[in-house]
Amino acid sequence: MTTSKPFPGCIAQYDPNALPVGAAQEIVRQWATPRGHDAPVERVGLFDALDRVLAEDVVSPIDVPSHDNSAMDGYAFAGACLDGAREIDLSVIGAALAGQPFLDTPGAAQCVRIMTGALIPPGCDTVVPQELVAREGDAIRFAASAVQPGQNRRLAGEDLAKGRPALAAGRIMRASDLGLLASLGIAQVAVRRRLRVAFFSTGDELRSAGETLSPGSVYDSNRYTLYAMLRRLNVEPVDLGVVRDDRASLDKALRRATEAADVVISSGGVSVGDADFTRELMNSLGDVAFWKIAMRPGRPLAFGRLWSGPRAGEGESALFFGLPGNPVAVMATFYFIVREALLAMSGATRETLPLIQAVSPQPIRKRAGRTEFQRGIARRDDQGRFVVVTTGPQGSGVLSSMSEANCFIVLEHDRADVDAGETVDILLFAGLI
Ligand code: AMP
Ligand code: MG
């Protein structure tokens, strides 16, 4: 897939024990390059193109609209008669409907009844809206000031001109894009194959729904969260279940995952106590670095490349994210470390997350020297400003905080405690997830 290169986590300028979020994102960015020849392009019909990544630029094969047409229901005429006049009298000589053009050229004192979307008849360039006109029989009268020459006419190509780029490769297609392609008469588009992402949970304490909880065991929630976050990015999730905390099981799961997918995501087993055991295994499977990211939640994280063959560099390869076990940390690391990598590998054009500013009416405790992603509830106050308060307890295991919140409060690396009334950055969930 990608040729092996020195693992950038080892670059001297970074301390893997306190890696700033920005530095971790930059390293991941260098590694998560779009797939090349092994990412076959598929042609799909428009109904199947929603949320897919466009593989090629689309150039408009036609003008949209294809001809000048009316923006209003009214009367089409030649606007030159408006010049210097106070009142205009015209006789109606026919009608132009959408799909039924009027093909004759009206004379100087004549006009054509026209409906929205109908072709502007030859010799006409102006449409006076019907509500500004008095009509008696086939005669209409209106004030010359009711309309300017050229008004209420949609010009051919004003939406999209023939030969101009309509959509660029790398675009994740939205509803308007499907409509836009349809308006060009395009029925199929080339899209990237969906990225395959294998995921599993690790932990001997994990139980599945239906099993009884013995003291010290917990239900596995991360797999469901991960599945849902992956679905939202429209990648192809490959669920590998729960893997026990032993070397043989983990080794098997990682090799299977590497063969099956472009990216492998695990949760759990990367904190200090577990790291030695997993580190040894992962080093035998590829180039994997263990980081302590200066972020909360989400401190421990493993990142690198795995190989399915007997040695690193042999067999299939996949990018690997070993996320922490705590449920909120899984979500924070997914959104702020993994998400962009998955989009880049999918071939999508990079977009910066839209942070907005909000006032915090309460003080927020924050330690300088790490980025914190607190869970917030934002709303607009009566002056139209965004105001945000944190949800209750911010522990990295308190998953209800994510369900309650409607945004992350992003407190940047160097920032210390937030005083009441200060401004903070927030990232609204709407649009993100
Ligand atoms: P670990 O990183 O494996 O030490 O896990 C940290 C914490 O997260 C422990 O309390 C685990 O029980 C919990 N945890 C790990 N994996 C999961 C999971 N899949 N679902 C829910 N909790 C988990
Ligand atoms: Mg564990």
XYZ file of C-alpha atoms and ligand atoms in Angstrom:
457
model
C 0.000 0.000 0.000
C 2.432 2.675 1.166
C 6.159 2.111 1.291
C 7.636 1.871 4.746
C 9.272 5.038 5.956
C 10.876 6.002 9.249
C 8.190 6.362 11.851
C 7.641 10.078 12.320
C 6.620 9.642 15.949
C 10.309 9.208 16.545
C 11.201 12.622 15.159
C 13.387 14.195 17.798
C 11.369 17.370 18.257
C 8.435 15.511 19.774
C 8.293 14.079 23.264
C 6.062 10.988 23.017
C 5.265 11.422 26.717
C 3.610 14.809 26.242
C 2.764 15.149 22.593
C 0.689 18.282 21.907
C -2.560 17.528 20.055
C -1.450 19.682 17.121
C 1.776 17.699 16.749
C -0.059 14.362 16.902
C -2.506 15.593 14.258
C 0.403 16.681 12.055
C 2.123 13.292 12.306
C -1.117 11.464 11.517
C -1.655 13.815 8.583
C 1.731 12.854 7.109
C 0.837 9.169 7.318
C -2.791 9.215 6.306
C -2.357 9.849 2.615
C -5.078 9.035 0.084
C -4.930 5.520 -1.229
C -3.480 5.350 -4.720
C -3.793 2.601 -7.325
C -5.296 0.189 -4.842
C -8.318 2.445 -4.397
C -10.407 1.440 -7.351
C -12.932 3.903 -8.560
C -16.546 2.784 -8.757
C -19.273 4.243 -10.931
C -22.520 4.617 -9.048
C -25.959 5.982 -9.842
C -26.866 9.284 -8.209
C -29.078 7.742 -5.530
C -26.034 5.804 -4.315
C -23.669 8.771 -4.494
C -24.789 10.497 -1.293
C -21.880 10.850 1.199
C -19.462 9.208 -1.236
C -16.180 10.861 -2.226
C -16.114 12.089 -5.805
C -13.134 10.538 -7.625
C -12.935 12.881 -10.631
C -13.702 16.512 -11.376
C -17.088 16.983 -12.996
C -17.140 19.561 -15.799
C -20.496 20.873 -16.861
C -21.429 19.374 -20.265
C -24.209 21.930 -20.804
C -25.340 25.394 -19.792
C -27.720 25.397 -16.810
C -30.248 26.757 -17.466
C -29.881 25.774 -21.085
C -31.758 28.860 -22.411
C -32.834 32.256 -21.130
C -36.068 31.772 -19.211
C -38.491 33.600 -16.999
C -38.013 33.928 -13.235
C -41.647 35.007 -12.741
C -45.195 34.460 -13.872
C -45.964 37.593 -15.959
C -45.557 39.070 -19.438
C -42.423 39.000 -21.615
C -41.620 41.927 -23.905
C -38.704 43.947 -25.326
C -37.508 46.243 -22.527
C -36.427 49.065 -24.871
C -39.977 50.511 -24.706
C -39.499 51.333 -21.011
C -36.990 54.062 -21.816
C -38.522 57.498 -21.089
C -42.066 56.105 -20.777
C -44.473 56.489 -17.808
C -47.101 53.951 -18.649
C -46.852 50.946 -20.946
C -49.720 49.463 -22.977
C -49.146 46.115 -24.676
C -51.330 43.526 -26.342
C -50.969 39.869 -25.440
C -50.370 37.737 -28.554
C -49.791 34.311 -27.023
C -48.456 32.318 -24.111
C -45.157 30.631 -23.212
C -45.324 27.818 -20.663
C -42.528 25.746 -19.136
C -41.840 23.116 -21.782
C -44.024 24.906 -24.373
C -42.086 27.797 -25.881
C -43.628 30.647 -27.866
C -41.624 30.754 -31.083
C -42.722 33.988 -32.823
C -41.180 37.399 -32.273
C -43.651 39.889 -30.751
C -43.848 43.346 -32.313
C -43.067 46.671 -30.573
C -46.404 47.028 -28.729
C -46.869 43.354 -28.084
C -46.059 40.918 -25.283
C -46.383 37.218 -24.437
C -48.005 35.752 -21.353
C -45.194 33.776 -19.695
C -44.919 31.348 -16.775
C -41.905 30.733 -14.540
C -39.285 28.623 -16.257
C -40.676 29.154 -19.756
C -38.281 30.205 -22.515
C -38.084 33.942 -23.116
C -39.628 34.402 -26.617
C -37.413 35.720 -29.434
C -36.894 39.508 -29.307
C -37.949 39.730 -25.638
C -35.590 40.405 -22.724
C -37.816 41.567 -19.853
C -40.637 40.084 -17.796
C -43.108 42.212 -15.873
C -44.631 40.248 -12.956
C -48.360 39.601 -13.364
C -49.253 41.235 -10.032
C -47.953 44.612 -11.281
C -50.127 44.549 -14.380
C -53.775 45.486 -15.059
C -55.238 43.202 -17.700
C -58.389 43.692 -19.740
C -59.047 41.149 -22.453
C -55.845 40.908 -24.459
C -54.529 44.280 -23.298
C -52.197 44.932 -20.374
C -51.179 48.209 -18.771
C -48.451 48.811 -16.166
C -46.249 51.612 -14.820
C -42.881 51.799 -16.619
C -41.287 51.995 -13.168
C -42.616 48.483 -12.354
C -39.683 46.806 -14.076
C -36.176 47.532 -15.388
C -35.030 46.370 -18.847
C -33.644 42.818 -18.551
C -35.340 42.108 -15.216
C -36.843 38.749 -14.172
C -34.930 36.883 -16.830
C -32.675 33.962 -15.900
C -29.752 33.845 -18.280
C -28.561 30.683 -19.965
C -25.580 29.280 -18.024
C -26.074 31.530 -14.985
C -26.245 28.509 -12.662
C -23.495 26.509 -14.381
C -21.776 27.443 -17.622
C -20.861 24.720 -20.109
C -17.200 23.664 -19.730
C -16.832 25.110 -16.219
C -15.969 22.888 -13.227
C -19.166 21.915 -11.441
C -17.804 19.715 -8.620
C -14.175 18.978 -7.719
C -12.717 15.531 -7.008
C -12.488 14.961 -3.273
C -15.900 16.346 -2.548
C -18.114 14.427 -0.143
C -21.405 14.565 -1.942
C -24.369 16.228 -0.326
C -28.018 16.492 -1.309
C -27.460 19.631 -3.391
C -24.634 17.919 -5.293
C -26.881 15.043 -6.317
C -29.424 17.554 -7.566
C -26.745 19.565 -9.308
C -25.397 16.513 -11.144
C -28.941 15.589 -12.136
C -29.437 19.126 -13.487
C -26.498 18.463 -15.805
C -28.124 15.296 -17.106
C -25.454 13.163 -15.413
C -26.836 9.831 -14.176
C -23.655 8.189 -12.821
C -20.481 9.437 -11.151
C -17.066 8.044 -10.324
C -16.550 7.680 -6.570
C -13.763 6.246 -4.431
C -14.147 2.818 -2.975
C -15.227 3.209 0.630
C -12.399 2.923 3.123
C -12.511 -0.348 5.058
C -12.050 0.123 8.776
C -11.750 -2.872 11.121
C -12.453 -2.243 14.782
C -12.521 -4.222 18.001
C -12.566 -3.805 21.771
C -9.984 -5.314 24.078
C -10.463 -6.271 27.703
C -11.087 -9.371 29.818
C -13.613 -7.360 31.848
C -15.886 -6.732 28.860
C -19.281 -8.372 28.610
C -21.880 -8.242 25.864
C -25.545 -7.373 26.234
C -27.419 -10.455 27.450
C -24.556 -11.620 29.671
C -24.690 -10.997 33.421
C -22.245 -8.551 34.945
C -19.993 -10.039 37.599
C -18.288 -7.558 39.958
C -15.606 -5.677 38.032
C -16.982 -6.437 34.599
C -18.587 -3.836 32.294
C -20.622 -3.982 29.149
C -18.654 -3.248 25.989
C -19.850 0.128 24.760
C -16.892 1.280 22.668
C -17.627 -1.039 19.788
C -21.055 0.493 19.386
C -19.775 4.041 19.633
C -17.017 3.291 17.135
C -19.390 1.569 14.753
C -21.703 4.564 14.790
C -18.909 7.110 14.321
C -17.544 5.092 11.410
C -20.964 4.824 9.798
C -21.356 8.589 9.963
C -18.132 8.981 7.963
C -19.543 6.531 5.432
C -16.593 4.173 5.662
C -17.172 0.408 5.641
C -16.980 -0.829 9.241
C -15.621 -4.350 9.819
C -16.601 -5.485 13.329
C -14.086 -7.876 14.868
C -15.821 -8.129 18.242
C -14.172 -8.300 21.643
C -10.597 -9.517 21.953
C -9.207 -10.948 25.174
C -6.183 -9.415 26.868
C -3.715 -12.074 25.851
C -0.945 -12.045 23.342
C -2.201 -14.797 21.079
C -5.729 -13.377 20.775
C -4.477 -9.874 20.114
C -1.912 -11.067 17.593
C -4.597 -12.985 15.708
C -7.048 -10.079 15.783
C -4.499 -7.578 14.544
C -3.358 -9.766 11.662
C -6.925 -10.503 10.615
C -7.810 -6.839 10.841
C -4.761 -5.804 8.814
C -5.689 -8.238 6.076
C -9.313 -7.198 6.047
C -9.041 -3.433 6.192
C -7.248 -0.219 5.261
C -7.339 1.014 8.840
C -7.495 -0.821 12.160
C -8.923 0.754 15.300
C -8.831 -0.886 18.715
C -9.911 0.398 22.089
C -8.264 -0.326 25.421
C -4.955 -1.865 26.337
C -2.746 1.156 25.658
C -2.540 2.674 29.137
C 0.630 2.369 31.206
C -0.136 -1.009 32.738
C -0.991 -2.657 29.423
C 1.414 -0.850 27.187
C 4.396 -3.137 27.657
C 2.476 -6.209 26.634
C 0.870 -4.593 23.583
C 3.993 -2.645 22.670
C 6.062 -5.764 22.308
C 3.414 -7.385 20.138
C 2.843 -4.360 17.963
C 6.502 -3.815 17.371
C 6.638 -7.308 15.946
C 3.736 -6.478 13.601
C 4.840 -3.086 12.326
C 5.948 0.409 13.205
C 3.850 1.455 16.161
C 4.605 4.257 18.597
C 2.942 4.700 21.947
C 2.085 8.260 22.684
C 0.889 10.109 25.688
C -0.948 12.933 24.039
C -1.276 16.125 26.031
C -5.047 15.965 25.770
C -7.925 15.219 28.080
C -9.670 12.936 27.718
C -7.556 10.624 25.586
C -4.039 10.633 26.898
C -2.685 7.219 25.873
C -2.806 6.343 22.195
C -0.870 4.002 19.930
C -0.383 4.932 16.306
C 1.456 3.426 13.387
C 1.355 0.906 10.592
C 0.741 -2.822 10.885
C 1.652 -5.640 8.502
C -0.089 -8.965 8.224
C 3.012 -10.867 7.040
C 5.587 -12.631 9.194
C 7.656 -9.444 9.434
C 7.008 -5.699 9.226
C 6.996 -4.683 5.572
C 5.500 -8.026 4.443
C 1.934 -8.894 3.513
C -0.946 -6.454 3.689
C -0.592 -3.231 5.589
C -3.012 -1.001 7.467
C -2.811 2.184 9.453
C -3.409 1.494 13.125
C -4.996 3.546 15.907
C -4.927 2.018 19.377
C -7.405 4.200 21.235
C -7.720 4.369 25.013
C -10.378 2.250 26.734
C -12.361 4.939 28.465
C -15.555 5.574 26.488
C -15.334 9.378 26.272
C -11.639 9.194 25.444
C -12.522 6.891 22.546
C -14.852 9.538 21.152
C -12.512 12.486 21.687
C -9.537 10.727 20.098
C -11.708 9.516 17.247
C -12.998 12.964 16.403
C -9.751 14.876 16.913
C -7.081 12.374 15.837
C -8.671 9.609 13.737
C -11.474 11.311 11.833
C -9.334 13.532 9.642
C -7.079 10.571 8.769
C -10.040 8.476 7.639
C -11.345 11.299 5.479
C -7.909 11.920 3.943
C -7.450 8.228 3.179
C -10.927 8.183 1.659
C -9.683 10.811 -0.790
C -11.778 13.637 0.643
C -10.541 17.208 0.453
C -9.374 18.399 3.838
C -11.637 20.786 5.683
C -10.894 22.559 8.929
C -13.370 21.903 11.710
C -15.569 24.975 12.211
C -14.840 26.228 15.733
C -17.013 29.086 16.911
C -16.685 31.320 19.934
C -18.991 31.188 22.929
C -19.123 32.968 26.255
C -18.686 30.829 29.354
C -20.861 32.305 32.118
C -19.178 29.960 34.591
C -15.524 29.454 35.486
C -14.036 26.263 34.004
C -11.067 24.494 35.570
C -8.350 23.834 33.011
C -4.700 22.934 33.300
C -2.228 24.657 30.989
C -0.067 22.298 28.931
C -2.774 20.067 27.449
C -5.769 20.466 25.163
C -9.043 19.679 26.870
C -12.227 18.643 25.115
C -14.932 19.228 27.651
C -18.547 18.430 26.916
C -20.750 21.478 26.646
C -24.309 22.606 26.139
C -24.398 25.658 23.900
C -27.304 27.927 23.092
C -27.796 31.399 21.707
C -28.808 34.051 24.202
C -31.269 36.915 23.479
C -28.450 39.029 22.056
C -27.600 36.300 19.548
C -24.314 35.330 21.220
C -23.425 31.711 21.838
C -23.235 30.851 25.527
C -21.901 27.495 26.715
C -21.952 25.592 29.999
C -20.266 22.279 30.715
C -22.298 19.132 31.292
C -21.877 17.611 34.764
C -18.900 15.417 35.705
C -16.200 15.425 33.014
C -14.584 12.050 33.773
C -13.371 10.143 30.720
C -15.690 7.253 31.593
C -18.852 9.376 31.838
C -20.402 8.586 28.469
C -23.690 10.240 29.411
C -21.810 13.557 29.181
C -21.504 13.005 25.418
C -25.182 12.178 25.059
C -26.182 15.225 27.071
C -23.836 17.636 25.304
C -24.403 19.367 21.978
C -20.796 20.512 21.551
C -17.193 20.048 22.577
C -15.635 22.952 24.455
C -12.118 23.050 23.020
C -9.709 24.534 25.548
C -6.395 25.060 23.836
C -3.016 23.737 24.981
C -1.613 26.845 26.651
C -4.789 27.977 28.291
C -5.234 27.824 32.095
C -8.467 28.222 34.134
C -11.304 29.992 32.334
C -12.864 32.863 34.302
C -16.611 33.509 34.211
C -17.427 35.729 31.222
C -14.422 34.657 29.116
C -14.788 33.395 25.577
C -14.020 29.781 24.648
C -13.991 27.842 21.384
C -16.738 25.312 20.814
C -17.324 22.727 18.114
C -20.988 21.969 17.610
C -21.848 18.293 17.182
C -24.383 19.168 14.496
C -22.486 18.771 11.248
C -19.666 16.892 12.911
C -21.444 13.708 13.877
P -7.902 0.274 29.415
O -7.420 1.389 28.550
O -8.004 -1.013 28.689
O -7.125 0.190 30.664
O -9.384 0.688 29.839
C -9.629 1.865 30.574
C -11.033 1.846 31.144
O -11.990 1.828 30.100
C -11.345 0.653 32.018
O -12.132 1.082 33.099
C -12.138 -0.250 31.109
O -13.002 -1.111 31.794
C -12.889 0.736 30.246
N -13.148 0.132 28.955
C -12.216 -0.424 28.147
N -12.781 -0.900 27.030
C -14.113 -0.642 27.135
C -15.226 -0.894 26.301
N -15.076 -1.515 25.134
N -16.450 -0.486 26.710
C -16.603 0.138 27.903
N -15.580 0.401 28.743
C -14.347 0.023 28.367
Mg -8.131 -2.969 29.132
